[in-house]
Short mmCIF file of C-alpha atoms and ligand atoms in Angstrom, two decimals:
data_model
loop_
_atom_site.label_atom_id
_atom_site.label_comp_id
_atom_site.label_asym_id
_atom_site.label_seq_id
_atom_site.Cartn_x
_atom_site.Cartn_y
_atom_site.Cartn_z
CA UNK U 16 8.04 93.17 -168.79
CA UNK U 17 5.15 94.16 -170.56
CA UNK U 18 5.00 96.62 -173.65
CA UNK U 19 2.40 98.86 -171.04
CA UNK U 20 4.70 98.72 -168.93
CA UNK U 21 7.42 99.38 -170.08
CA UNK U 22 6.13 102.94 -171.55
CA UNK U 23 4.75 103.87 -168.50
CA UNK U 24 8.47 103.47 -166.34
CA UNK U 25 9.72 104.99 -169.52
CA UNK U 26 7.49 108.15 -169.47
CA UNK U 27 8.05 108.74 -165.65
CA UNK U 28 11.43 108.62 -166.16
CA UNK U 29 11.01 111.98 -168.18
CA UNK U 30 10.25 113.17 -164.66
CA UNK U 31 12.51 111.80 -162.48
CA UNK U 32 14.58 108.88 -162.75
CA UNK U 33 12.92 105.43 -162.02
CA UNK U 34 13.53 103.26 -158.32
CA UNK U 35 11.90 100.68 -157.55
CA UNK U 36 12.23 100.79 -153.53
CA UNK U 37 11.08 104.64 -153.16
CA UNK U 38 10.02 105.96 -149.69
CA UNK U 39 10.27 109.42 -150.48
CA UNK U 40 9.52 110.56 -153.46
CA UNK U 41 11.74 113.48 -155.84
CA UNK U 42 8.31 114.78 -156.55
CA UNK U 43 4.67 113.28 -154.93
CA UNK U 44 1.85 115.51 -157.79
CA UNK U 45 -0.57 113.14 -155.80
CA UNK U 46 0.15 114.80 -152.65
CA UNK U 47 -0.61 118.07 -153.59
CA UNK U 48 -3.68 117.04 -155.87
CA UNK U 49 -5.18 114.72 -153.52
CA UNK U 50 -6.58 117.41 -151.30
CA UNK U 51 -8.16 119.14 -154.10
CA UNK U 52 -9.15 115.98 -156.11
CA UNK U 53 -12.79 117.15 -155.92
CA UNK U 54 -12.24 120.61 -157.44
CA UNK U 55 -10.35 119.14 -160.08
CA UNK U 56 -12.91 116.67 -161.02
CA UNK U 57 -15.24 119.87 -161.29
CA UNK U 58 -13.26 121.45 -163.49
CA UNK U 59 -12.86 118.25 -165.64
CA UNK U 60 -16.84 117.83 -165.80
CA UNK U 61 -17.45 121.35 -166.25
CA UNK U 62 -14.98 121.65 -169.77
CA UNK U 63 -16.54 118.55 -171.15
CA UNK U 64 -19.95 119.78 -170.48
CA UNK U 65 -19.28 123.74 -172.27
CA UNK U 66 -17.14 121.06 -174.73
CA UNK U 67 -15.19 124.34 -176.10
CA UNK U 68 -11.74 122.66 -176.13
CA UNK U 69 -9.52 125.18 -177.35
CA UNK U 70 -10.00 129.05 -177.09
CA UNK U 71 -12.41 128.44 -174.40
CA UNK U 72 -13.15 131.18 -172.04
CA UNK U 73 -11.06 129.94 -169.45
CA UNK U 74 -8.28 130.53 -171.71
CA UNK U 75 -9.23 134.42 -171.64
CA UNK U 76 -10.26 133.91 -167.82
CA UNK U 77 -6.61 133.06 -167.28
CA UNK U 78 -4.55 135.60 -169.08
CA UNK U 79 -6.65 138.23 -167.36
CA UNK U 80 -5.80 136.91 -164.22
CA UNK U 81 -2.50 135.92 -164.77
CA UNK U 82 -1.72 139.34 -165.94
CA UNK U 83 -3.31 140.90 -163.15
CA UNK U 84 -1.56 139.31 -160.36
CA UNK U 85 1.48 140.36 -161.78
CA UNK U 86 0.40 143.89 -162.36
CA UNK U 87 1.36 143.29 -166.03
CA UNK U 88 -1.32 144.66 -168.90
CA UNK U 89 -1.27 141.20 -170.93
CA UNK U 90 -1.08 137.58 -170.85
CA UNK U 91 -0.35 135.49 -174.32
CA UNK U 92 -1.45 131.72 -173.07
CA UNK U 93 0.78 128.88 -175.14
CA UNK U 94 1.55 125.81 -175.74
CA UNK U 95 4.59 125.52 -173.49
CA UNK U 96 7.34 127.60 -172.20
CA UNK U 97 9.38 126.82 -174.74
CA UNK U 98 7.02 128.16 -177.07
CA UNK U 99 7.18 131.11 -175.55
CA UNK U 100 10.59 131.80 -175.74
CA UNK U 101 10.67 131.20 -179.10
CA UNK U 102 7.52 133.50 -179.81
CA UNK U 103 8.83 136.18 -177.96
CA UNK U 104 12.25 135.99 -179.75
CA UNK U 105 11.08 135.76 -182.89
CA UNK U 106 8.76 138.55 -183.16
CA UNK U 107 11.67 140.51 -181.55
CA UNK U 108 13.24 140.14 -184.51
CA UNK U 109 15.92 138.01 -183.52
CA UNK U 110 17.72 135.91 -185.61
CA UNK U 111 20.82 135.23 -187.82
CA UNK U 112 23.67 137.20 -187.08
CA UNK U 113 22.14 137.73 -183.35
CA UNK U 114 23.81 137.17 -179.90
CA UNK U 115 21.30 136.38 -177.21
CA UNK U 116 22.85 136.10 -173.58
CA UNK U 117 22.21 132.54 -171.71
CA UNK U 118 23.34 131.19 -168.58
CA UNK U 119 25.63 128.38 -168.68
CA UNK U 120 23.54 126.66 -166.08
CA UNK U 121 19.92 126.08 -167.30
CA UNK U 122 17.24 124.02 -168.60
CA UNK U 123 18.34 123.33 -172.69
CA UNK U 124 14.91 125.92 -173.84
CA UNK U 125 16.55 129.09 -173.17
CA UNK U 126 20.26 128.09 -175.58
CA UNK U 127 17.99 125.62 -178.20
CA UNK U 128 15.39 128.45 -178.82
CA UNK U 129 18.15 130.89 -179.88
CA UNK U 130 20.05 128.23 -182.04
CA UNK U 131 16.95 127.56 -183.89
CA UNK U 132 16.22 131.38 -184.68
CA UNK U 133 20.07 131.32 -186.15
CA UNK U 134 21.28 133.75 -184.01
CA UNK U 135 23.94 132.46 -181.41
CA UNK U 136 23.68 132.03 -177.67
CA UNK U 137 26.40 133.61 -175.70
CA UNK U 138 26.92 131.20 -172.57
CA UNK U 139 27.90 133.69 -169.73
CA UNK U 140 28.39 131.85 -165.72
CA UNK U 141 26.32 131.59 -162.78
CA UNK U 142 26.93 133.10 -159.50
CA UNK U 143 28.61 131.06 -157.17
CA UNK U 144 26.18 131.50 -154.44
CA UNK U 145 22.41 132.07 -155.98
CA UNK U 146 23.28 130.22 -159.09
CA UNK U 147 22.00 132.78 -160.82
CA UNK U 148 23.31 135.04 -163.94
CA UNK U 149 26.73 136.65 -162.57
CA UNK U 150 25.88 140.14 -163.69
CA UNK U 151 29.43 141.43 -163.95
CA UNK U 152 29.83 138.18 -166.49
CA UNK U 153 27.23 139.69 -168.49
CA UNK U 154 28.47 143.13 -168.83
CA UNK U 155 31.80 141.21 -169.93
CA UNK U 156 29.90 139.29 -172.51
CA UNK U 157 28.27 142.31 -173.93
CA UNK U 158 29.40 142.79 -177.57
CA UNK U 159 27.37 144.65 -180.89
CA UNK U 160 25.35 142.09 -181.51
CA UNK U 161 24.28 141.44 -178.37
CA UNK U 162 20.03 141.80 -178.75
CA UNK U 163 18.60 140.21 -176.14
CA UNK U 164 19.57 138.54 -172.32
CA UNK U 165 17.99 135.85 -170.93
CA UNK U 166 17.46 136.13 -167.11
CA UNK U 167 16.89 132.63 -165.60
CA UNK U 168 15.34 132.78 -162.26
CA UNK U 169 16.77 129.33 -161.59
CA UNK U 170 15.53 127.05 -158.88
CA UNK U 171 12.94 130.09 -157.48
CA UNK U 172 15.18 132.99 -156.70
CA UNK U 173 15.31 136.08 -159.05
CA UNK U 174 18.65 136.90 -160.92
CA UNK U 175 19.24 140.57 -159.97
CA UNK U 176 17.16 142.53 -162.18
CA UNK U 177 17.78 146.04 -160.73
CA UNK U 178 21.38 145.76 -161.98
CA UNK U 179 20.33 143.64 -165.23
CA UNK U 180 18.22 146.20 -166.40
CA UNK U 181 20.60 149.19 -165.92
CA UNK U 182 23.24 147.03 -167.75
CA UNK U 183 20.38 146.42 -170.08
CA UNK U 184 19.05 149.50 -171.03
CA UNK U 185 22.36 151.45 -171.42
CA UNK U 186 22.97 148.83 -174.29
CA UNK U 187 19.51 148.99 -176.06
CA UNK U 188 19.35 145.32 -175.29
CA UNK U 189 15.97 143.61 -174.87
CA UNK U 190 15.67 141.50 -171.31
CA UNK U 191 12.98 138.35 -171.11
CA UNK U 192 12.84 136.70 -168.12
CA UNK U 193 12.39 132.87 -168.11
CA UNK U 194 10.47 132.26 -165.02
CA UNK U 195 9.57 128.41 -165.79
CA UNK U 196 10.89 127.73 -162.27
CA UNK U 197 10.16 130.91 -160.42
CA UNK U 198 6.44 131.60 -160.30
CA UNK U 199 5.08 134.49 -157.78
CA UNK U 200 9.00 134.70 -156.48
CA UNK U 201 9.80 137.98 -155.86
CA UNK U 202 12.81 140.17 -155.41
CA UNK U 203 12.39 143.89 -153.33
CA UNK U 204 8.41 143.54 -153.79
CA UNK U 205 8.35 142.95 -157.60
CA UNK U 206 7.36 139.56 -159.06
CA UNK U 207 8.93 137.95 -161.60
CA UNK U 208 8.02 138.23 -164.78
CA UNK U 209 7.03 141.61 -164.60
CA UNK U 210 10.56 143.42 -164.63
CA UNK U 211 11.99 142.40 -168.37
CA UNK U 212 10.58 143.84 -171.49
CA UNK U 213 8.78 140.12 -171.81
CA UNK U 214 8.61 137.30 -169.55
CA UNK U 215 7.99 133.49 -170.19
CA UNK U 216 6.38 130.82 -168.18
CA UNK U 217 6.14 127.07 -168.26
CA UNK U 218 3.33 125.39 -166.79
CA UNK U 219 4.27 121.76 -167.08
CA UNK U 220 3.03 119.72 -164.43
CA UNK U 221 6.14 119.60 -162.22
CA UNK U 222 6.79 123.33 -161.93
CA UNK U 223 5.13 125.01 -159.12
CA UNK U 224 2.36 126.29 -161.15
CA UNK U 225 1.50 123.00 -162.99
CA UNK U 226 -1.02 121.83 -165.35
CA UNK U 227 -2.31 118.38 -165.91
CA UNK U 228 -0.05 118.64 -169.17
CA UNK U 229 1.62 121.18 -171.01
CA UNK U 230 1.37 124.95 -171.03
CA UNK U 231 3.37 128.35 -171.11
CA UNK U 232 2.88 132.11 -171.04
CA UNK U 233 3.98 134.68 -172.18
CA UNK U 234 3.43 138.40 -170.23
CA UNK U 235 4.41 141.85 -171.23
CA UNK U 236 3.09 145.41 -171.25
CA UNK U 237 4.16 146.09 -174.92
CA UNK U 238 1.01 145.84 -176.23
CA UNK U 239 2.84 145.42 -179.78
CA UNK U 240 5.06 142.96 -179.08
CA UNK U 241 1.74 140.63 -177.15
CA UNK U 242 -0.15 141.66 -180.54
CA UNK U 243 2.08 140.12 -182.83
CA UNK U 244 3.18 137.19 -180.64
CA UNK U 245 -0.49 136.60 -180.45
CA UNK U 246 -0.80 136.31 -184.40
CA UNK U 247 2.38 133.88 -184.26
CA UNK U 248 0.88 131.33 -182.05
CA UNK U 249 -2.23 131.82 -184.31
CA UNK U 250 -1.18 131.14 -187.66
CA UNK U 251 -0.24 134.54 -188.21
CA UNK U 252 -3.93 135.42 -188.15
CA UNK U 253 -5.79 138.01 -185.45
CA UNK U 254 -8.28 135.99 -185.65
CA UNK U 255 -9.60 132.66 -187.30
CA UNK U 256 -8.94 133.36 -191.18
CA UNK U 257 -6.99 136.77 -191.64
CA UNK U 258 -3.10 134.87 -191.60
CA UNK U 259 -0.63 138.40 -192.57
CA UNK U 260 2.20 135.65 -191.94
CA UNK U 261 3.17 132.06 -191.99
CA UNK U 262 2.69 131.25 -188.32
CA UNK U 263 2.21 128.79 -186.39
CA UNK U 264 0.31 126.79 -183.70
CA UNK U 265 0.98 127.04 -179.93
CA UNK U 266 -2.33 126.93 -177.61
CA UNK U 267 -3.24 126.80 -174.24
CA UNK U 268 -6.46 124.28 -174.05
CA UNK U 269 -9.06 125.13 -172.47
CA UNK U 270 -8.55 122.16 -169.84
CA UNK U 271 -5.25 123.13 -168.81
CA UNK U 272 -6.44 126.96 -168.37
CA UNK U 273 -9.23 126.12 -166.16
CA UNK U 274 -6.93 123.66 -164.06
CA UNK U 275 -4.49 126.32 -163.66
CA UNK U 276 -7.42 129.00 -162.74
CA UNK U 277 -7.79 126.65 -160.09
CA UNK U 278 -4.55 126.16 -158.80
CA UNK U 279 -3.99 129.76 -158.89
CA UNK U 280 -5.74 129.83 -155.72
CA UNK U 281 -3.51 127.77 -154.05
CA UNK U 282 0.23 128.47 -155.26
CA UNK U 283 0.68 131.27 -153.07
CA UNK U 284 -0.03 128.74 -150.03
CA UNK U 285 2.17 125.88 -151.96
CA UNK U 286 4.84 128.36 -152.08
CA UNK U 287 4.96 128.89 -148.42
CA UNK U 288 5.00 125.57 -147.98
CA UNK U 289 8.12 125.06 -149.85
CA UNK U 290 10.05 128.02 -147.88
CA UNK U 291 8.75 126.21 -144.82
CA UNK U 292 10.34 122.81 -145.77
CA UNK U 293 13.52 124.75 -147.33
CA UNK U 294 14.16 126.01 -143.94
CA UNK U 295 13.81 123.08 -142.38
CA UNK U 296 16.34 121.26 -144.30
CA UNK U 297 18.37 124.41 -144.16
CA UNK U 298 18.35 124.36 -140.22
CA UNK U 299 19.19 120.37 -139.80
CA UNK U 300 21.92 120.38 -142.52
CA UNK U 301 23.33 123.86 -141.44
CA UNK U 302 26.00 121.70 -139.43
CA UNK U 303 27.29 119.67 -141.87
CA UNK U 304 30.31 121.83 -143.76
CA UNK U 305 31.06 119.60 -145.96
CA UNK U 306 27.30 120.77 -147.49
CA UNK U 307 26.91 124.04 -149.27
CA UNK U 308 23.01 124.53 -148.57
CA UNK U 309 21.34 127.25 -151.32
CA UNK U 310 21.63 130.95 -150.36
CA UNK U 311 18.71 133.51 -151.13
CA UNK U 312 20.03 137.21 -151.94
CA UNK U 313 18.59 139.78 -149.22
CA UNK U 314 15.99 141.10 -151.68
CA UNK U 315 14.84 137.60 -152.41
CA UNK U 316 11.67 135.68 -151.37
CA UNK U 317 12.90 132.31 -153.21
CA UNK U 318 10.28 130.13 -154.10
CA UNK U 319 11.98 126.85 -154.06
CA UNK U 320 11.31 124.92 -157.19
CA UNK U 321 13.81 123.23 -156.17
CA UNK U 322 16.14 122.56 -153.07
CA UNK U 323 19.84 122.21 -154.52
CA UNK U 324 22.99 121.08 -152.17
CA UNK U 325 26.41 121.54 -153.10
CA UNK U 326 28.49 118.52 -152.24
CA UNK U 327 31.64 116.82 -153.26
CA UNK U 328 30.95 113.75 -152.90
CA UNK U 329 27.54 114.30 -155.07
CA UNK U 330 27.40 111.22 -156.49
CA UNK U 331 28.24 108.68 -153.36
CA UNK U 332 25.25 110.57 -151.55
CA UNK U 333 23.04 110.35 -154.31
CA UNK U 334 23.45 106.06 -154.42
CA UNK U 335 23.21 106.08 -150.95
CA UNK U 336 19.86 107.92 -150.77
CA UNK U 337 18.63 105.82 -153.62
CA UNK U 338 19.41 103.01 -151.85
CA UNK U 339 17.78 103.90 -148.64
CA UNK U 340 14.74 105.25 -151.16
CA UNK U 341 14.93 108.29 -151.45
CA UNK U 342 14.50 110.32 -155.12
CA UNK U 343 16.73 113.04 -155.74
CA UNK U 344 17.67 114.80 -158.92
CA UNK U 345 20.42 116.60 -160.55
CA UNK U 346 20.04 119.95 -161.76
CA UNK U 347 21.50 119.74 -164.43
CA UNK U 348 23.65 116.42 -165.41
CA UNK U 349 26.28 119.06 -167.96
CA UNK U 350 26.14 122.73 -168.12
CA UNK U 351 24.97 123.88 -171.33
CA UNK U 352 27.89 124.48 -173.01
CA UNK U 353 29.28 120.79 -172.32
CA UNK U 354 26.16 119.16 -173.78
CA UNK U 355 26.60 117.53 -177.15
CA UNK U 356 24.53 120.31 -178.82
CA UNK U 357 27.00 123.00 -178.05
CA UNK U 358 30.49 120.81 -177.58
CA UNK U 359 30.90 122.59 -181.22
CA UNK U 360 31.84 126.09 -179.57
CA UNK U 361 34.47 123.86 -177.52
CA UNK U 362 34.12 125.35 -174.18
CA UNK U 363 36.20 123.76 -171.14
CA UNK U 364 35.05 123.89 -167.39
CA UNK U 365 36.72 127.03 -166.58
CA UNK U 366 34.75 129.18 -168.55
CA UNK U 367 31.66 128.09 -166.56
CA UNK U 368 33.50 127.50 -163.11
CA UNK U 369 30.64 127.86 -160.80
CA UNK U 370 28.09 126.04 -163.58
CA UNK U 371 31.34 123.66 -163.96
CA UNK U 372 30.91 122.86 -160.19
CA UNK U 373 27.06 122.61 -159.97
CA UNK U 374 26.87 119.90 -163.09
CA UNK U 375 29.28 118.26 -160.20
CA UNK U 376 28.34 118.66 -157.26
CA UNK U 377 24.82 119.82 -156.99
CA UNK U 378 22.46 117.54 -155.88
CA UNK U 379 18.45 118.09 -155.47
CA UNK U 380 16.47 117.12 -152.32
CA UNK U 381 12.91 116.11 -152.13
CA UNK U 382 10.79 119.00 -151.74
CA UNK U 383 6.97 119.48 -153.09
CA UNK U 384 3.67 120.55 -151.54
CA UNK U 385 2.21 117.91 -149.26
CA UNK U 386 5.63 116.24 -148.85
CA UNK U 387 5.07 115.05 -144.97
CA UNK U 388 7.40 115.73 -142.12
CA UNK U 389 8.13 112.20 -141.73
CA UNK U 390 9.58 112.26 -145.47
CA UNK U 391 11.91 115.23 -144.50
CA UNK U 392 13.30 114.09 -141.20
CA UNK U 393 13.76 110.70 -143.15
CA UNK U 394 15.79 112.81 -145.82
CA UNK U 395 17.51 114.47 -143.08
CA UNK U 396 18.35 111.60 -141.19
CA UNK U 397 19.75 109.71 -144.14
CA UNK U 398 22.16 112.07 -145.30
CA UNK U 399 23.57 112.81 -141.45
CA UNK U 400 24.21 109.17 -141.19
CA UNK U 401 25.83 109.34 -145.04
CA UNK U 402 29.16 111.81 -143.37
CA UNK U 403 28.88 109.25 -140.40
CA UNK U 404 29.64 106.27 -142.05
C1 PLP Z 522 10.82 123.80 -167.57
C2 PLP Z 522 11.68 124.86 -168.07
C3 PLP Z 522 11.54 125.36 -169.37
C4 PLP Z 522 10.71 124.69 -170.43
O1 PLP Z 522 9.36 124.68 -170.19
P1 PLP Z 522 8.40 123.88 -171.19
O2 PLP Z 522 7.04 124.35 -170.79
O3 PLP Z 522 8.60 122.42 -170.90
O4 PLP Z 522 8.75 124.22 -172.57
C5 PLP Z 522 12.29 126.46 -169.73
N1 PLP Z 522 13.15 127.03 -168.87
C6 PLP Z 522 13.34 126.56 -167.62
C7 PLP Z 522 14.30 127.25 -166.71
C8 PLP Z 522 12.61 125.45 -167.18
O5 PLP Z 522 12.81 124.99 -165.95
#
């Protein structure tokens, strides 16, 4: 194998794991491009012409908008989600001595972030059924030192903020949402993102909201907080030369804001499509008990990043789909607090029962945008003839 080559199976793999034989796909991003190849292609041709790179106007074009359609007064646009996190953190003052509040279960930004401020992430469980921050677990973690809680809407479905903020605000303790997987979700008519105090966003192309590389937000209505998180990302300057602060450099480019103006039109429609196909695989697997399929909480509308199965024997099914070529993922391979980065704090599995069980057992289906019927029934059919064998 070529050197070429070999980096490009080596880059994909940071998106899904390599097969060679694959008839359905984890993830297709040419499916749901392809029908809007032409409009992206515009948008391409129309940055290079205005050639303004970086702080272009699209840049503006989409925090306004992004704002708006959450009913939120401002939108930071940054480098990536993680970013963010760490923007909105720091100019919260957090740091050493600090507890922040993580779920077990998550994606490594929302425990790393917190580490690298110095103050220490408190690992609290997942519910058993939304796989989302157990809120009496939180309460129960609560402590002095507790400054902030980070509410993951994993997988598209909102943890419940009505009873996070209550808990929340009778402890002084700052709540920002991490809504990386969970864009335009919603939970009793509110979106998320625009419950917390501040709310982060990754944009990276697999997320539901994707660019064509990386990007992150960061919304909030305290118009202090977006003020000096805007001077962080900007070299602690307001503007081009005034730096008050050693900052530093997270932007949005100009390209990947006037993609994602784009797509903005559409992610409300890719969204439904992704309930649709959820359903789908929720009414042909509903038989098979040996399958827990994901539950949304009755003030939910889930958005489906991504379509997780509970299953014993997770890793049997997994081989056999691969073998009959079909993607999946696992969401995630350890828990947090049994990664190497936090095996210091010496955590065993039933601390984190229910994130215990997921690193297990939980197994990601095939689910994006343009995925085909034929794909799903495919899916489908494979795993029913998986508990027949
Ligand atoms: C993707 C993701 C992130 C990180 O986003 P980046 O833009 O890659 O930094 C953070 N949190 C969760 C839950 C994610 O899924």
């Amino acid at each position: 194998m070529n050197i070429s080559k070999c980096a490009l199976t080596s880059s994909y793999r940071h998106y899904f794991p390599y097969i060679s034989n694959v008839r359905v796909p984890f993830l297709d991003l040419n499916a749901v491009h392809s029908p809007i190849r032409n409009q992206l292609e515009e948008v391409f041709s129309n940055v290079l012409d205005e050639s303004y790179f970086v702080y272009g106007k699209d840049v503006t074009e989409f925090e306004i908008s992004f704002a708006g359609k959450h009913g939120m007064a401002q939108c930071l646009a940054v480098g990536n989600c993680t970013d963010a996190l760490n923007i909105c953190l720091k100019m919260l003052g957090i740091g050493a001595g600090d507890e922040v509040i993580v779920p077990a279960m998550t994606w490594i930004t929302d425990a790393e972030v917190v580490s690298n401020l110095g103050a220490a992430p408190v690992f609290v469980d997942v519910d058993a059924d939304t796989y989302t921050l157990d809120i009496d677990k939180v309460k129960a973690a609560i402590t002095p030192k507790t400054k902030a809680i980070i509410p993951v809407h994993l997988f598209g479905q909102m943890v419940d903020m009505k009873l996070l903020m209550e808990l929340a605000r009778s402890h002084d303790i700052k709540v920002i949402e991490d809504c990386a997987q969970s864009h335009f979700a919603e939970q009793s008519s509110e979106k998320a993102g625009s419950i917390g105090h501040a709310a982060v966003f990754s944009f990276y192309p697999t997320k539901n909201l994707g660019a064509l590389g990386d990007a992150g937000a960061i919304l909030t209505n305290d118009k202090d907080l977006y003020n000096d998180c805007r001077k962080l990302a900007n070299h602690g300057a307001p503007d081009k030369h005034g730096h008050e602060f050693p900052g530093m450099n997270s932007r949005m480019d100009t390209l990947q804001a006037a993609i994602l103006n784009l797509k903005l039109q559409y992610i409300d429609k890719w969204n439904e499509e992704r309930r649709g196909l959820a359903k789908i695989y929720s009414n042909e697997l509903s038989d098979l008990s040996a399958i827990q399929l994901p539950k949304t909480a009755g003030s939910n509308t889930h958005v489906f990043h991504v379509y997780n199965i509970l299953i014993e024997y997770r890793d049997d099914l997994k081989q056999f789909l691969k073998e009959e070529g079909i993607q999946t993922q696992i969401h995630y391979p350890k828990a947090l607090p049994f990664t190497q980065a936090y095996a210091h704090l010496d955590h065993d599995a039933s601390d984190f029962p229910n994130s215990y069980r997921m690193q297990e057992e939980g197994l990601s289906l095939p689910l994006f945008p343009g995925m085909t019927l034929e794909q799903q029934s495919y899916v489908i059919e494979k795993i029913r003839s998986f508990f027949q064998k």
